[in-house]
């Protein structure tokens, strides 16, 4: 059997191309099979080459596409729904940057010091608020690390980092509610004395591979008023360490003159879930611009002169009583239900640039309107805040209505769609046990990029 392949006679009425294949019976003694292969390859090698190249690129495309899909959906592997997973995976790629490595964080190990109860547990026992208020990241991170067997090590000799669990924010406020952190420096100093006397690990690096949490206004400066915080500065013994802090700005500041990671303030995940469960399924966001919190009516008293740099007072004077602005100075038990009803949630600075409203509004689907010049937002390396929030300069608060109206008329729906991403919400909440992609997980991701501080690894490399 042989193949006689001829080009078809051109047909002017039909512009189709192809090949006509005629099959002919040949004599068995003829060596036509070999001749056929040579003739066929000589005349049609370009078509054969084209076919195999096309096949290669076709299979490579689908192999690469499959691996990308796995990476994209990994962050929501514990948050699947029956029908929404594909659409979520497409949306999530816009506002969340996936770390290049897996949850083992390049084999990183952390040793958590077992400190006497006076440094941590006793504070939680004395007050339930200690583990649930906006500064409670220090408690949540400690508990989450103890729950993660992949990163936690019980052998300090194999640790890359050492976590020092001291709770200084539990006793943050005085009886009259005015912030006070006068006890913080002495408490942490005492803890450092304890570990340096009981273990060899602090002394060998002067604490450069040790991690602290400073989850209050101006981080490790330990004061709620900026001028006093700057004057006090970061304690000398902490300046070589890594600070996990809610305070962060994108300019030089004495209160971040140490290696640090900017983290979210603490919002209890269960409170977010309760508020969501209470809201009706067909709820409508009937509040256009929302703020509830401390606003000074009289800017002449001490709080009015310093608090929020006058921004909240300016907002109240300009928009208080306006129909489209829901502004209130008093506490309300249904505060988070109000956020669920709101389109824009104002997040002006308080004593410090950051606010728990950043997290509360974002995870409840209200567009955060950040009013704090120079603020550095949590996990800015992996969370694309410009796609899920608005930033308004402090000097522009008097034009706030026009700014929000412009966004409403242009890209509001895009921002709201980005806010619905499960991966973004998870990145701002602390869970115990830790979940892939949550706030503690992202802290570990940030620490894994600082492994050059690991004494253990530097010793291995030097050998």
Short mmCIF file of N, CA, C and O in Angstrom, two decimals, residues 28 87 99 188 242 294 332 368-369 414:
data_model
loop_
_atom_site.label_atom_id
_atom_site.label_comp_id
_atom_site.label_asym_id
_atom_site.label_seq_id
_atom_site.Cartn_x
_atom_site.Cartn_y
_atom_site.Cartn_z
N UNK A 28 4.60 -6.32 -4.37
CA UNK A 28 5.31 -6.60 -3.13
C UNK A 28 6.82 -6.55 -3.29
O UNK A 28 7.55 -6.32 -2.34
N UNK A 87 -14.91 31.89 39.95
CA UNK A 87 -15.00 33.34 39.85
C UNK A 87 -14.16 34.01 40.92
O UNK A 87 -13.53 35.02 40.68
N UNK A 99 2.56 35.00 47.61
CA UNK A 99 3.98 34.73 47.85
C UNK A 99 4.48 33.62 46.93
O UNK A 99 3.72 32.74 46.55
N UNK A 188 8.92 44.84 79.40
CA UNK A 188 9.70 44.19 78.34
C UNK A 188 11.16 44.08 78.75
O UNK A 188 11.82 43.06 78.48
N UNK A 242 13.31 42.58 65.70
CA UNK A 242 12.24 42.76 64.72
C UNK A 242 10.96 43.08 65.48
O UNK A 242 10.56 42.36 66.40
N UNK A 294 -14.74 58.88 68.22
CA UNK A 294 -14.34 60.10 68.93
C UNK A 294 -14.15 61.26 67.95
O UNK A 294 -13.37 61.18 67.00
N UNK A 332 -22.15 52.48 70.10
CA UNK A 332 -23.40 51.82 69.73
C UNK A 332 -23.11 50.34 69.55
O UNK A 332 -22.15 49.96 68.85
N UNK A 368 -13.01 51.53 52.60
CA UNK A 368 -12.27 52.35 53.56
C UNK A 368 -11.79 53.65 52.90
O UNK A 368 -11.17 53.61 51.84
N UNK A 369 -12.10 54.77 53.54
CA UNK A 369 -11.62 56.07 53.08
C UNK A 369 -10.52 56.50 54.05
O UNK A 369 -10.81 56.99 55.15
N UNK A 414 -16.07 48.59 40.91
CA UNK A 414 -14.83 47.81 40.84
C UNK A 414 -14.21 47.64 42.21
O UNK A 414 -13.77 46.55 42.58
#
